[in-house]
mmCIF file of C-alpha atoms in Angstrom:
data_model
loop_
_atom_site.group_PDB
_atom_site.id
_atom_site.type_symbol
_atom_site.label_atom_id
_atom_site.label_comp_id
_atom_site.label_asym_id
_atom_site.label_seq_id
_atom_site.Cartn_x
_atom_site.Cartn_y
_atom_site.Cartn_z
ATOM 1 C CA ASP A 113 7.061 15.488 -25.054
ATOM 2 C CA LYS A 114 4.151 15.994 -22.706
ATOM 3 C CA VAL A 115 2.963 13.268 -20.374
ATOM 4 C CA ASN A 116 -0.707 12.389 -20.661
ATOM 5 C CA ILE A 117 -1.868 12.543 -17.031
ATOM 6 C CA ASN A 118 -4.948 10.397 -17.722
ATOM 7 C CA HIS A 119 -2.718 7.685 -19.156
ATOM 8 C CA VAL A 120 -0.538 7.838 -16.038
ATOM 9 C CA ARG A 121 -3.592 7.639 -13.745
ATOM 10 C CA GLN A 122 -4.897 4.596 -15.615
ATOM 11 C CA HIS A 123 -1.669 2.751 -14.913
ATOM 12 C CA MET A 124 -1.451 3.516 -11.200
ATOM 13 C CA GLY A 125 -3.361 2.340 -8.178
ATOM 14 C CA MET A 126 -2.872 4.486 -5.108
ATOM 15 C CA VAL A 127 -3.274 4.047 -1.368
ATOM 16 C CA PHE A 128 -2.802 7.148 0.738
ATOM 17 C CA GLN A 129 -2.422 7.660 4.449
ATOM 18 C CA ASN A 130 -5.380 10.063 4.362
ATOM 19 C CA PHE A 131 -8.353 8.710 2.469
ATOM 20 C CA ASN A 132 -12.071 8.885 1.869
ATOM 21 C CA LEU A 133 -14.595 6.099 1.662
ATOM 22 C CA PHE A 134 -18.030 6.486 0.164
ATOM 23 C CA ASN A 135 -20.165 5.617 3.200
ATOM 24 C CA ASN A 136 -23.404 5.678 1.227
ATOM 25 C CA LEU A 137 -22.127 2.904 -1.084
ATOM 26 C CA SER A 138 -21.738 -0.779 -0.325
ATOM 27 C CA ILE A 139 -18.285 -2.254 0.148
ATOM 28 C CA MET A 140 -18.520 -3.852 -3.302
ATOM 29 C CA ASP A 141 -19.524 -0.581 -4.950
ATOM 30 C CA ASN A 142 -16.670 1.180 -3.142
ATOM 31 C CA ILE A 143 -14.202 -1.293 -4.602
ATOM 32 C CA THR A 144 -15.666 -1.793 -8.065
ATOM 33 C CA LEU A 145 -16.426 1.838 -8.851
ATOM 34 C CA ALA A 146 -12.855 2.405 -10.015
ATOM 35 C CA PRO A 147 -12.360 2.317 -13.781
ATOM 36 C CA VAL A 148 -10.560 -0.937 -14.429
ATOM 37 C CA LYS A 149 -9.407 -3.284 -17.138
ATOM 38 C CA LEU A 150 -12.014 -5.647 -15.721
ATOM 39 C CA LYS A 151 -14.924 -3.305 -16.485
ATOM 40 C CA LEU A 152 -16.373 -5.690 -19.063
ATOM 41 C CA GLN A 153 -17.184 -8.164 -16.311
ATOM 42 C CA SER A 154 -20.672 -8.804 -15.101
ATOM 43 C CA ARG A 155 -21.653 -7.417 -11.705
ATOM 44 C CA GLU A 156 -21.352 -10.926 -10.236
ATOM 45 C CA GLU A 157 -17.836 -11.402 -11.638
ATOM 46 C CA ALA A 158 -16.758 -7.990 -10.389
ATOM 47 C CA SER A 159 -18.088 -8.793 -6.904
ATOM 48 C CA GLU A 160 -16.330 -12.162 -6.944
ATOM 49 C CA ASN A 161 -13.015 -10.492 -7.839
ATOM 50 C CA ALA A 162 -13.553 -7.865 -5.134
ATOM 51 C CA LEU A 163 -14.196 -10.598 -2.538
ATOM 52 C CA LYS A 164 -10.978 -12.364 -3.558
ATOM 53 C CA LEU A 165 -9.064 -9.132 -3.037
ATOM 54 C CA LEU A 166 -10.696 -8.555 0.344
ATOM 55 C CA GLU A 167 -9.572 -12.040 1.323
ATOM 56 C CA ARG A 168 -6.044 -11.318 0.083
ATOM 57 C CA VAL A 169 -5.764 -8.271 2.343
ATOM 58 C CA GLY A 170 -7.433 -10.034 5.286
ATOM 59 C CA LEU A 171 -10.861 -8.386 5.223
ATOM 60 C CA LYS A 172 -13.248 -10.918 3.724
ATOM 61 C CA GLU A 173 -14.976 -11.469 7.073
ATOM 62 C CA LYS A 174 -15.614 -7.715 7.400
ATOM 63 C CA ALA A 175 -17.369 -7.286 4.062
ATOM 64 C CA ASP A 176 -20.809 -7.224 5.686
ATOM 65 C CA SER A 177 -19.945 -4.619 8.324
ATOM 66 C CA PHE A 178 -18.769 -1.924 5.914
ATOM 67 C CA PRO A 179 -18.255 0.937 6.685
ATOM 68 C CA SER A 180 -19.662 1.454 10.164
ATOM 69 C CA GLN A 181 -17.633 -1.157 12.014
ATOM 70 C CA LEU A 182 -14.299 -0.877 10.252
ATOM 71 C CA SER A 183 -11.305 0.435 12.175
ATOM 72 C CA GLY A 184 -8.851 2.865 10.600
ATOM 73 C CA GLY A 185 -6.474 0.009 9.839
ATOM 74 C CA GLN A 186 -9.226 -2.055 8.252
ATOM 75 C CA LYS A 187 -10.165 0.907 6.102
ATOM 76 C CA GLN A 188 -6.543 1.114 4.912
ATOM 77 C CA LYS A 189 -6.621 -2.600 4.040
ATOM 78 C CA PHE A 190 -9.856 -1.959 2.193
ATOM 79 C CA LEU A 191 -8.196 0.820 0.184
ATOM 80 C CA LEU A 192 -5.398 -1.567 -0.735
ATOM 81 C CA ALA A 193 -8.053 -3.981 -2.069
ATOM 82 C CA ARG A 194 -9.596 -1.088 -4.040
ATOM 83 C CA ALA A 195 -6.223 -0.161 -5.537
ATOM 84 C CA LEU A 196 -5.568 -3.796 -6.459
ATOM 85 C CA TYR A 197 -9.006 -4.097 -8.070
ATOM 86 C CA LYS A 198 -8.047 -1.333 -10.464
ATOM 87 C CA ASP A 199 -5.511 -3.839 -11.848
ATOM 88 C CA ALA A 200 -2.971 -1.133 -12.624
ATOM 89 C CA PRO A 201 0.623 -2.304 -13.136
ATOM 90 C CA VAL A 202 2.011 0.230 -10.614
ATOM 91 C CA LEU A 203 0.899 0.763 -7.014
ATOM 92 C CA ILE A 204 1.847 3.892 -5.084
ATOM 93 C CA LEU A 205 1.474 3.252 -1.351
ATOM 94 C CA ASP A 206 1.912 6.294 0.899
ATOM 95 C CA GLU A 207 2.127 5.084 4.514
ATOM 96 C CA PRO A 208 -0.524 2.440 3.767
ATOM 97 C CA THR A 209 -0.118 0.787 7.172
ATOM 98 C CA ALA A 210 -0.109 3.941 9.327
ATOM 99 C CA ALA A 211 -3.464 3.077 10.923
ATOM 100 C CA LEU A 212 -2.731 -0.639 11.383
ATOM 101 C CA ASP A 213 -1.842 -2.192 14.689
ATOM 102 C CA PRO A 214 1.636 -3.810 14.828
ATOM 103 C CA ILE A 215 0.309 -7.355 14.297
ATOM 104 C CA ALA A 216 -1.783 -6.406 11.266
ATOM 105 C CA GLU A 217 1.093 -4.330 9.904
ATOM 106 C CA SER A 218 3.442 -7.304 10.242
ATOM 107 C CA GLY A 219 0.919 -9.442 8.360
ATOM 108 C CA ILE A 220 0.898 -6.970 5.478
ATOM 109 C CA TYR A 221 4.714 -6.911 5.341
ATOM 110 C CA THR A 222 4.985 -10.703 5.551
ATOM 111 C CA ASN A 223 2.487 -11.187 2.722
ATOM 112 C CA PHE A 224 3.297 -8.077 0.698
ATOM 113 C CA ASP A 225 4.571 -9.923 -2.383
ATOM 114 C CA LYS A 226 1.537 -12.213 -2.342
ATOM 115 C CA ILE A 227 -0.832 -9.264 -1.866
ATOM 116 C CA VAL A 228 0.527 -7.082 -4.683
ATOM 117 C CA GLY A 229 1.366 -9.945 -7.041
ATOM 118 C CA ASN A 230 3.478 -9.069 -10.050
ATOM 119 C CA LYS A 231 2.825 -5.331 -9.836
ATOM 120 C CA THR A 232 5.483 -2.707 -9.247
ATOM 121 C CA ALA A 233 4.906 -1.167 -5.829
ATOM 122 C CA VAL A 234 6.363 2.108 -4.638
ATOM 123 C CA TYR A 235 6.122 2.144 -0.858
ATOM 124 C CA ILE A 236 6.557 5.531 0.818
ATOM 125 C CA SER A 237 7.274 5.507 4.543
ATOM 126 C CA HIS A 238 9.164 7.280 7.282
ATOM 127 C CA ARG A 239 8.989 4.176 9.507
ATOM 128 C CA LEU A 240 12.033 2.250 8.420
ATOM 129 C CA SER A 241 10.866 -1.044 9.921
ATOM 130 C CA SER A 242 8.320 -1.040 7.108
ATOM 131 C CA CYS A 243 11.086 -0.715 4.513
ATOM 132 C CA LYS A 244 12.946 -3.851 5.533
ATOM 133 C CA PHE A 245 10.951 -6.078 3.160
ATOM 134 C CA CYS A 246 11.482 -3.813 0.130
ATOM 135 C CA ASP A 247 13.708 -4.937 -2.748
ATOM 136 C CA ARG A 248 15.174 -1.461 -3.161
ATOM 137 C CA ILE A 249 15.093 1.559 -0.891
ATOM 138 C CA ALA A 250 15.563 5.135 -2.062
ATOM 139 C CA VAL A 251 16.505 7.519 0.762
ATOM 140 C CA PHE A 252 15.741 11.189 0.265
ATOM 141 C CA LYS A 253 16.930 14.155 2.283
ATOM 142 C CA ASP A 254 15.990 17.750 1.537
ATOM 143 C CA GLY A 255 14.421 16.653 -1.745
ATOM 144 C CA GLN A 256 17.579 14.894 -2.946
ATOM 145 C CA LEU A 257 18.242 11.189 -3.402
ATOM 146 C CA VAL A 258 21.097 10.477 -0.981
ATOM 147 C CA GLN A 259 21.176 6.658 -0.867
ATOM 148 C CA TYR A 260 19.832 3.719 -2.818
ATOM 149 C CA GLY A 261 20.043 0.001 -2.106
ATOM 150 C CA ASN A 262 18.513 -2.762 -0.024
ATOM 151 C CA HIS A 263 18.133 -2.747 3.757
ATOM 152 C CA ASP A 264 21.266 -4.752 4.563
ATOM 153 C CA THR A 265 23.480 -2.744 2.220
ATOM 154 C CA LEU A 266 22.221 0.591 3.504
ATOM 155 C CA LEU A 267 22.800 -0.444 7.136
ATOM 156 C CA LYS A 268 26.454 -1.226 6.369
ATOM 157 C CA ASP A 269 27.061 2.475 5.681
ATOM 158 C CA HIS A 270 27.040 3.365 9.396
ATOM 159 C CA ASP A 271 27.228 7.108 8.728
ATOM 160 C CA GLY A 272 24.658 7.014 5.946
ATOM 161 C CA GLU A 273 21.267 8.646 6.365
ATOM 162 C CA TYR A 274 19.424 5.299 6.372
ATOM 163 C CA ALA A 275 21.579 3.713 9.100
ATOM 164 C CA VAL A 276 21.400 6.842 11.240
ATOM 165 C CA MET A 277 17.589 6.953 10.974
ATOM 166 C CA TRP A 278 17.312 3.176 11.469
ATOM 167 C CA ASN A 279 19.343 3.310 14.670
ATOM 168 C CA LYS A 280 17.348 6.272 16.004
ATOM 169 C CA GLN A 281 14.094 4.405 15.438
ATOM 170 C CA ALA A 282 15.415 1.025 16.605
ATOM 171 C CA LYS A 283 16.524 2.355 19.991
ATOM 172 C CA TYR A 284 12.867 2.404 21.042
ATOM 173 C CA TYR A 285 12.553 -1.315 20.325
ATOM 174 C CA THR A 286 15.831 -2.683 21.687
ATOM 175 C CA ALA A 287 17.093 -2.683 25.242
#
């Protein structure tokens, strides 16, 4: 059987490390331009939903300064709001906090479940500190799945790829 790529795209919201914003559009148009289940809403309802999502990702106060005064991290938060607006059941997040400062990144991790709601989120990262909050972690090496589990379980395998990478990264943060 063939997979219908349009069907797959309809069911996924994506946030990439490298992204584009439409600078000639308003922040609301940037968010609400995505085809969504909510497309039958009035313009006012769509804007209200977009504002709620901006608040959820911590950007409501920046809505008026789009795009000229948004930092790289704020733009990534904005893209998360755009992906959530699509209301797809699956989110693919490729290094979605790469441009965030450590405090903002921590805020995303702390509130991740609240931000994504009941959606399935696939979080792709090479920074293992960002994987700690994940329910399940899949570790790949040379294109192969080499470990699978949660953070605590994977750390117990001291010679496993995850623990080795974790310890290499952690040495910069511990004395």
